[in-house]
mmCIF file of C-alpha atoms in Angstrom:
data_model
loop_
_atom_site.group_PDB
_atom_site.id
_atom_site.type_symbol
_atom_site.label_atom_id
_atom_site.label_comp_id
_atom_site.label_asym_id
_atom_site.label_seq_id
_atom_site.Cartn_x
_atom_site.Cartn_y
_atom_site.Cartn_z
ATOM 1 C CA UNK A 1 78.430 -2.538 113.584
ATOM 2 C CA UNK A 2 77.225 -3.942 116.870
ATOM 3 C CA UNK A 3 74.565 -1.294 118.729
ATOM 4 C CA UNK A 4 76.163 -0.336 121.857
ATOM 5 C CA UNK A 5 75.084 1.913 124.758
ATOM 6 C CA UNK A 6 77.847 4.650 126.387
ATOM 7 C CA UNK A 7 78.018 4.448 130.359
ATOM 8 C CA UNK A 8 80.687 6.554 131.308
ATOM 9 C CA UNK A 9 83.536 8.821 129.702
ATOM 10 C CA UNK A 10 86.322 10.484 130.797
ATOM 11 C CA UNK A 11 88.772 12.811 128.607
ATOM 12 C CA UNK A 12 92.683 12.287 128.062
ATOM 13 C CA UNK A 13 94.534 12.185 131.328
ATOM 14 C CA UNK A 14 98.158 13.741 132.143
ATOM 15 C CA UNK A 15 100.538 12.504 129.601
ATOM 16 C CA UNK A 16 98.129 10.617 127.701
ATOM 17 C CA UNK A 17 97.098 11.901 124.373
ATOM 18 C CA UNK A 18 93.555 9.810 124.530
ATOM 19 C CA UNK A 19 90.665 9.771 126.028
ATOM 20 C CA UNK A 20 87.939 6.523 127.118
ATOM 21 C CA UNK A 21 84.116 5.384 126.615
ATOM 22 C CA UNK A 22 82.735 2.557 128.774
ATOM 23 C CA UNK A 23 80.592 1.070 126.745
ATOM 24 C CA UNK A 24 77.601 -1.836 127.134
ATOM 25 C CA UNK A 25 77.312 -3.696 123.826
ATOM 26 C CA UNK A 26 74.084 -5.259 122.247
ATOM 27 C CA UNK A 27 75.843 -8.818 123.509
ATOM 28 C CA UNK A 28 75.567 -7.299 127.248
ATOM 29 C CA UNK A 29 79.956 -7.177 127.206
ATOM 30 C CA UNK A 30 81.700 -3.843 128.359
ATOM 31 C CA UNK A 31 84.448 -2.516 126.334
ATOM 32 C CA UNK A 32 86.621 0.327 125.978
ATOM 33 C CA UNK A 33 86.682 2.351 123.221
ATOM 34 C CA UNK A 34 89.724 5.077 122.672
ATOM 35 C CA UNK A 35 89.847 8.350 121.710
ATOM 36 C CA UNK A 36 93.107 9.632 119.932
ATOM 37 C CA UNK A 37 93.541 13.233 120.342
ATOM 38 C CA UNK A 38 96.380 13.566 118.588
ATOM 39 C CA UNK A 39 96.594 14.889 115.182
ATOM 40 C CA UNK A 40 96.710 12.955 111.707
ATOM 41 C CA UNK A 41 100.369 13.253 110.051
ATOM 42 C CA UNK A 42 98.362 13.978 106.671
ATOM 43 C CA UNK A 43 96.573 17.018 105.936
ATOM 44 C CA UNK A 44 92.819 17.823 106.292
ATOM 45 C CA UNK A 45 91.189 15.477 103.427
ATOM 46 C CA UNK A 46 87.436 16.437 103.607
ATOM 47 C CA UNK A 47 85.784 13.081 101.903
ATOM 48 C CA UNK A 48 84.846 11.119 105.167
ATOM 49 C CA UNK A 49 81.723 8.730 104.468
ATOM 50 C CA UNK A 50 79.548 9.605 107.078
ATOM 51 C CA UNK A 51 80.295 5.951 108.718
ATOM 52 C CA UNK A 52 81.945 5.300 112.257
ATOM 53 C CA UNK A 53 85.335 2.873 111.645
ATOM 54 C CA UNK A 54 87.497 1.120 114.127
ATOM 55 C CA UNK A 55 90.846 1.943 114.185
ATOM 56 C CA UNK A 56 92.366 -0.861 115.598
ATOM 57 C CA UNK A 57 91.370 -3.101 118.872
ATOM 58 C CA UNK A 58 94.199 -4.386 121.572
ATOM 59 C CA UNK A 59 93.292 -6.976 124.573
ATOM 60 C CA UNK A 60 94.949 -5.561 127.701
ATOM 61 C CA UNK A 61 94.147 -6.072 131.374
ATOM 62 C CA UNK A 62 92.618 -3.208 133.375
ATOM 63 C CA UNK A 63 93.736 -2.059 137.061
ATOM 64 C CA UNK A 64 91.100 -3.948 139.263
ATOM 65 C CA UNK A 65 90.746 -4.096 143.117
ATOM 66 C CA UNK A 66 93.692 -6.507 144.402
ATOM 67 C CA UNK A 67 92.136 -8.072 147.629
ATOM 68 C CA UNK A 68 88.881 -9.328 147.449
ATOM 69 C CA UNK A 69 87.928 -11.576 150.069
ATOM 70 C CA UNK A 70 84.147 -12.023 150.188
ATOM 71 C CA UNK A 71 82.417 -14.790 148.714
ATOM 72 C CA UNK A 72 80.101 -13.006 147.048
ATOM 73 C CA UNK A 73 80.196 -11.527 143.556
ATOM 74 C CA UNK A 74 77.628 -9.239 141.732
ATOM 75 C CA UNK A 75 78.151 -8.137 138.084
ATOM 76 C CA UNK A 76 77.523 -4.799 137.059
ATOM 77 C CA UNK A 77 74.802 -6.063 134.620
ATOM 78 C CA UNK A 78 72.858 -7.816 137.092
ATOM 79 C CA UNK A 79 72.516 -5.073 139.438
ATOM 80 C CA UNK A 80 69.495 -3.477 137.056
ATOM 81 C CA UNK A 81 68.002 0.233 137.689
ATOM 82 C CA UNK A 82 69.519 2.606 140.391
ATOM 83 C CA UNK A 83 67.869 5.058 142.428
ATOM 84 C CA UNK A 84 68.531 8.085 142.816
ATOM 85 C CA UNK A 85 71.173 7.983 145.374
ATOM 86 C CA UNK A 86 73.367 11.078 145.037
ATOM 87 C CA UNK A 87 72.194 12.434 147.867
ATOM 88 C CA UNK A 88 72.374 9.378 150.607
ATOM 89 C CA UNK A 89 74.437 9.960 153.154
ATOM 90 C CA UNK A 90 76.241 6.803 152.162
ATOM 91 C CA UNK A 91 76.932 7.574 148.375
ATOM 92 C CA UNK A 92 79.014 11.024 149.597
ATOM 93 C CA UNK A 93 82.730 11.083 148.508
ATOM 94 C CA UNK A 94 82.196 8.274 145.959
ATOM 95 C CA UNK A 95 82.899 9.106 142.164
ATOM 96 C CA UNK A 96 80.027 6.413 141.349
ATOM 97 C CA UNK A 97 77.722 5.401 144.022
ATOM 98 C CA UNK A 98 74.251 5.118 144.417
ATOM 99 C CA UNK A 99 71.467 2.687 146.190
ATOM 100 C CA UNK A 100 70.025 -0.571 144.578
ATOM 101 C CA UNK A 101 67.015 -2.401 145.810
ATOM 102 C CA UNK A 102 66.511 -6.299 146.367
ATOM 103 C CA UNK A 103 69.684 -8.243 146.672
ATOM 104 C CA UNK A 104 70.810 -10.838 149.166
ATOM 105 C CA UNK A 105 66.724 -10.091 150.827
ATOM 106 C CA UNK A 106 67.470 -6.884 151.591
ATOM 107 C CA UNK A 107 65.820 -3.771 150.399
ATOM 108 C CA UNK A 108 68.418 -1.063 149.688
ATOM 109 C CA UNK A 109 71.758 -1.701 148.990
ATOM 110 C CA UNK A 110 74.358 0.855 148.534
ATOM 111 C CA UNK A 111 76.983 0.033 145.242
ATOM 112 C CA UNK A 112 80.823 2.133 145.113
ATOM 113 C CA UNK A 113 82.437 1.221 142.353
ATOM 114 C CA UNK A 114 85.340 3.169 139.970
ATOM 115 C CA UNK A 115 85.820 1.707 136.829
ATOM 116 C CA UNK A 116 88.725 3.776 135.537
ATOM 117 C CA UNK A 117 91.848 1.698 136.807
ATOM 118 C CA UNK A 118 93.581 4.720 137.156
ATOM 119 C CA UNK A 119 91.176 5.542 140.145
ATOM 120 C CA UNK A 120 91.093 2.404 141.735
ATOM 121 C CA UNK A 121 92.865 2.548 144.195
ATOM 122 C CA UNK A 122 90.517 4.251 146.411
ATOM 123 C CA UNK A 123 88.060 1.612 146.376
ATOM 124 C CA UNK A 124 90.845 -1.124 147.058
ATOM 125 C CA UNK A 125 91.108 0.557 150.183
ATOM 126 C CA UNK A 126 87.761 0.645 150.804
ATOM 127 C CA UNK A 127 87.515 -2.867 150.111
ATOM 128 C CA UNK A 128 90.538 -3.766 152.528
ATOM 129 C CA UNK A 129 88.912 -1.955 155.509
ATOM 130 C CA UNK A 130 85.753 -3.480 154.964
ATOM 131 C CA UNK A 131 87.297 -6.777 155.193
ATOM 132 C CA UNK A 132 89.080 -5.982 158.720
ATOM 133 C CA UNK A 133 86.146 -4.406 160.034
ATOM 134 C CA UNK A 134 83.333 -6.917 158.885
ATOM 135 C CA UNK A 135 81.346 -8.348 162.002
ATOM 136 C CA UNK A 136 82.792 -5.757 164.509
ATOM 137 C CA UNK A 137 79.496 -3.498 164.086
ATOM 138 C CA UNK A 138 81.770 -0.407 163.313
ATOM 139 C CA UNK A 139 80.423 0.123 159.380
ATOM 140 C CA UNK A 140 77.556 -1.229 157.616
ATOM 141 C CA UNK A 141 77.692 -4.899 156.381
ATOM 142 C CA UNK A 142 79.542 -6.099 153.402
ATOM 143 C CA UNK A 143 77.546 -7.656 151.345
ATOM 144 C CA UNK A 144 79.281 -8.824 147.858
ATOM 145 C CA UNK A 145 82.416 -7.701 145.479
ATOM 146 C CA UNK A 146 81.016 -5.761 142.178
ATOM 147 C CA UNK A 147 82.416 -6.879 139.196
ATOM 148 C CA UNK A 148 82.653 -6.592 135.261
ATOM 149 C CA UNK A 149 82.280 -8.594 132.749
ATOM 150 C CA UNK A 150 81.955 -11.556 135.632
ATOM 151 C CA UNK A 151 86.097 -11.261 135.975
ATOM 152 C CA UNK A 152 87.484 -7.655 136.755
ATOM 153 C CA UNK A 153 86.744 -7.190 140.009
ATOM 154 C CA UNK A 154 85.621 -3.072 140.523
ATOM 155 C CA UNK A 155 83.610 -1.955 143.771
ATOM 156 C CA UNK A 156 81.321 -3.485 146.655
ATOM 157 C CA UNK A 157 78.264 -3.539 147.790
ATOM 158 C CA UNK A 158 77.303 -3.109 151.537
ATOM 159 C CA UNK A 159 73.951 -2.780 153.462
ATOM 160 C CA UNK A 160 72.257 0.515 153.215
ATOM 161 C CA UNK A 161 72.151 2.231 156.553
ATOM 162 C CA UNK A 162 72.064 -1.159 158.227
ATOM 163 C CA UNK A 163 85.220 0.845 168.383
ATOM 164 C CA UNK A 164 87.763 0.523 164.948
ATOM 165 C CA UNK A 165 90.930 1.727 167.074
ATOM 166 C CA UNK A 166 91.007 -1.610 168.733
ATOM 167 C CA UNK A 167 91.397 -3.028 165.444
ATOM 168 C CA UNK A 168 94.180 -0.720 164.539
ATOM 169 C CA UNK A 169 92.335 1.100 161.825
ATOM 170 C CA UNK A 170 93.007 5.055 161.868
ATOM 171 C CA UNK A 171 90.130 6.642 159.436
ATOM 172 C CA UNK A 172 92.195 9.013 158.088
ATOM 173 C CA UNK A 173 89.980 11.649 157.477
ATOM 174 C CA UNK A 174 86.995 12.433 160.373
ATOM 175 C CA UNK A 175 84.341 14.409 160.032
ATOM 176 C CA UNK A 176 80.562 14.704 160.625
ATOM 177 C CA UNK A 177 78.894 13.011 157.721
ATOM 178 C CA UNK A 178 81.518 9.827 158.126
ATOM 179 C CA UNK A 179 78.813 8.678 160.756
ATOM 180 C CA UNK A 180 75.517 6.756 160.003
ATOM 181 C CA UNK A 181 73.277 7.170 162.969
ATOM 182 C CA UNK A 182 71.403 3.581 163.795
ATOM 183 C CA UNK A 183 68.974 3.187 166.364
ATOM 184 C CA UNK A 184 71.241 4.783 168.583
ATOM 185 C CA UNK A 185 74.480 3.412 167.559
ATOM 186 C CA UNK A 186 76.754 5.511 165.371
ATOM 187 C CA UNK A 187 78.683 3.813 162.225
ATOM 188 C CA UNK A 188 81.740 4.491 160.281
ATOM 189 C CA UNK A 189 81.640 4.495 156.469
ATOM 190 C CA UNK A 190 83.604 6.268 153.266
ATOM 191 C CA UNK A 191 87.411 4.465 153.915
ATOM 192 C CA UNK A 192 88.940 5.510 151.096
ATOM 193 C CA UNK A 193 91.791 7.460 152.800
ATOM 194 C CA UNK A 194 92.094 4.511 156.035
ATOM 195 C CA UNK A 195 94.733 2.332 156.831
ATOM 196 C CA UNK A 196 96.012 0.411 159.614
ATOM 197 C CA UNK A 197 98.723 1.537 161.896
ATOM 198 C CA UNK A 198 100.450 0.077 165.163
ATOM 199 C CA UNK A 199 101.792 3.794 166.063
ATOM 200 C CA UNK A 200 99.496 4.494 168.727
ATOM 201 C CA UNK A 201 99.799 8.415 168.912
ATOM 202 C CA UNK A 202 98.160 8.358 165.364
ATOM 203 C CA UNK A 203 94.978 6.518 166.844
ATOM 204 C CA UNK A 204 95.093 8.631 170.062
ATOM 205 C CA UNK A 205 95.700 12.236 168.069
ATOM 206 C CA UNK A 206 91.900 10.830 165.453
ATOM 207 C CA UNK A 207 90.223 10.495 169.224
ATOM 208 C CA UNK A 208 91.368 13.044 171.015
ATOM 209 C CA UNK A 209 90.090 15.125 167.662
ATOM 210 C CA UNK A 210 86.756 13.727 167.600
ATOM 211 C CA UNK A 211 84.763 15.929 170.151
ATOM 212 C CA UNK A 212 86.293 19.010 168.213
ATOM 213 C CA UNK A 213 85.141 17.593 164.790
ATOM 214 C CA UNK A 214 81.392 16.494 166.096
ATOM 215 C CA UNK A 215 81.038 19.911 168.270
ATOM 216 C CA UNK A 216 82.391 22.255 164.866
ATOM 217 C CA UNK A 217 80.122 24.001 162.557
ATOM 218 C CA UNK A 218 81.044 21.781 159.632
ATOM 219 C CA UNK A 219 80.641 22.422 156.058
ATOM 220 C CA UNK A 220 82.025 20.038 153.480
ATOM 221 C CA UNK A 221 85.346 20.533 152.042
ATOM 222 C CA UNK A 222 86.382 22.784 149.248
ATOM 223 C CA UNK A 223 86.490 20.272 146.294
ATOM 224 C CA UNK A 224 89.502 19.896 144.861
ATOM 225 C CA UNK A 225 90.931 21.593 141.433
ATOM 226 C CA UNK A 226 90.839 19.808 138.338
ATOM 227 C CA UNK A 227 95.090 21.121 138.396
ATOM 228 C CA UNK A 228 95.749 19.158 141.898
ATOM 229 C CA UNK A 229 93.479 16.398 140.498
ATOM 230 C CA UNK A 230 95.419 15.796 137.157
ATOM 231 C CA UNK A 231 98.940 16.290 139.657
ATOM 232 C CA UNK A 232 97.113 13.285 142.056
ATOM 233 C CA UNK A 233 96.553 10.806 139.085
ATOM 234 C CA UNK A 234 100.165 11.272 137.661
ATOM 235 C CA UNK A 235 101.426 10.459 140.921
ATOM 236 C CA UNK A 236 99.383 7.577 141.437
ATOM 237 C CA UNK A 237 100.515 6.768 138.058
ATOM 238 C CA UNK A 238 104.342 7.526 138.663
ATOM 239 C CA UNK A 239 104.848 5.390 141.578
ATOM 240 C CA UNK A 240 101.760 3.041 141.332
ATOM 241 C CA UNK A 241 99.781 4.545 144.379
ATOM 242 C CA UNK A 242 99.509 6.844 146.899
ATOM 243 C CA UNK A 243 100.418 7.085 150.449
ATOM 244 C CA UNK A 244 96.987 8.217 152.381
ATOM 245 C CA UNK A 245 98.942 10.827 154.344
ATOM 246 C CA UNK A 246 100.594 12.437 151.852
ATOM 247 C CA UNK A 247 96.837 12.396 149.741
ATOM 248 C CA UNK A 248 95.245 14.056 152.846
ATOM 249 C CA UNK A 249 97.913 16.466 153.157
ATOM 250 C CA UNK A 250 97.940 17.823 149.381
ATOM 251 C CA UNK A 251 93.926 18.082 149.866
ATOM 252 C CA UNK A 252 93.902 19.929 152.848
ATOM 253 C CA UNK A 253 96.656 22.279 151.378
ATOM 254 C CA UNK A 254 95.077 22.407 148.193
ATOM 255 C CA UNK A 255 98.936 21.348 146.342
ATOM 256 C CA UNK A 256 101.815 18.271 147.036
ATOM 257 C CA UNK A 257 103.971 19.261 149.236
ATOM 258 C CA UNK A 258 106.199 16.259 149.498
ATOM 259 C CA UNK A 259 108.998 15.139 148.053
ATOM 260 C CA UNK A 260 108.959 12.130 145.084
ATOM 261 C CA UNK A 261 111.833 10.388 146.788
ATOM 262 C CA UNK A 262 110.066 10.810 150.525
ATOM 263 C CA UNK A 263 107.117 9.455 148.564
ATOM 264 C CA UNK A 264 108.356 6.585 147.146
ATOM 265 C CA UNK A 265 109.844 5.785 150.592
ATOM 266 C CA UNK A 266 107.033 5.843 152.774
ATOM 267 C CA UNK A 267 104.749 3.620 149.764
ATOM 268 C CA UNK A 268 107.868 0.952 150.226
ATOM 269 C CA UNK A 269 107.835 0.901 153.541
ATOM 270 C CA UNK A 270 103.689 0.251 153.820
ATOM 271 C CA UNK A 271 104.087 -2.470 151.294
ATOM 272 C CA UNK A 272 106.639 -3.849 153.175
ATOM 273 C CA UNK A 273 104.516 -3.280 156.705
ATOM 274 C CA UNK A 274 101.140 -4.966 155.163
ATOM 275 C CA UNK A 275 99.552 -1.381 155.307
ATOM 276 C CA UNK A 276 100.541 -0.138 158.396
ATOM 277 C CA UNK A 277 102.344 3.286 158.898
ATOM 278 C CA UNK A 278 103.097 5.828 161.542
ATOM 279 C CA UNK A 279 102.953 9.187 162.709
ATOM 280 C CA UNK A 280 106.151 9.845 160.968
ATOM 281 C CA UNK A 281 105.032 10.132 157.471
#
């Protein structure tokens, strides 16, 4: 059997009766190996040889970020060692970030990524604000796409550390640490729960709440339960994706308070408005 290296695991999900390793093989190819949780329909036989065998294998086509629209494109296996980036300011409120050194001539470069496409979706937001706000000095510069296996397309990297409402972009979710202080000027970053809206009491309600949020004694948000958690994938899952206000509102109240039909409304109606929403919702 080939040698392979594990990267990442996660354990079954809601209604699945399997879990996942990401693994690196010895020929430098990630796969996906399976694990069935279920039990055997024959009883307990005790004469196993000692020797790992595989089940069966199935080709199928990951969840990958929809929109990318830079021309650049990093694999995963040519970004080489990390540093230790969990605590940069930059690689908060990422499930897998951390800082890179010496691409495109420059010397730190901060990598999101989420591999497991039933988490994606978060990125492919990111990913999709990046591309409206690129060259308007609101976030740090976009630098490439991250992908894996050179095809599936899973993260971005931007520029370590190096006005969005006239763009129509409403952040979603303010607070102090979604600023990067520059030589003076003050950047947005972590856009996982943006969008763009044309309802302009959304975009005045974020600003008017600004001076609050800067001027508050904050103190980073209770992290959410593993029950809520499992309750956001299956509705990602259920109606493939989630609207960013109802997201923000189950955090905040720590359970889902809307409705599945009101739901699946309001995720028509911003696929039918290119993203945008309103106030209503």
């Amino acid at each position: 059997m080939e040698s392979f290296e594990i990267l990442h695991m996660i354990s079954g999900l809601p209604g699945s009766d399997c879990g996942y390793y990401r693994i690196l093989t010895g020929s430098a190819a990630i796969k996906y190996l399976a694990l069935v949780f279920q039990n055997p329909i024959f009883p307990d036989i005790r004469a196993g040889t000692k020797k790992a065998t595989l089940s069966s294998t199935e080709l199928m086509t990951l969840e990958s970020i929809k929109k990318t629209w830079h021309p650049q494109m990093v694999d995963y296996s040519d970004l080489g060692d990390a540093s230790s980036g969990s605590d940069e300011l930059q690689c908060l409120h990422q499930t897998y970030s951390a800082v890179y050194h010496d691409h495109f001539d420059v010397d730190k470069v901060v990598v999101s990524f989420e591999w497991d496409p039933h988490y994606v979706c978060g990125v492919n937001v990111e990913t999709e604000i990046y591309s409206l706000i690129q060259g308007h000095n609101i976030g740090p510069r976009f630098l490439a796409h991250i992908t894996e296996n050179r095809n599936r397309v899973i993260g971005y990297m931007v520029e370590e550390f190096r006005g969005a409402t006239l763009l129509g972009i409403v952040h979603g979710y303010l607070k102090p640490s979604s600023f990067l202080i520059i030589d003076g000027r003050a950047l947005l970053h972590s856009f996982g729960g943006s969008s763009q809206t044309n309802d302009k009491s959304v975009l005045d309600a974020e600003m008017t709440a600004l001076e609050g949020i800067l001027q508050s004694d904050w103190l980073p948000g209770k992290p959410v339960s593993q029950e809520l958690s499992d309750e956001l994938v299956a509705l990602c899952q259920r109606d493939d994706g989630i609207h960013p206000a109802v997201f923000h509102r189950a955090v905040e109240e720590g359970k889902i308070t809307d409705t599945e039909e009101d739901h699946k409304r309001w995720l028509l109606e911003l696929k039918r408005n290119g993203g945008l929403w309103n106030s209503n919702n």
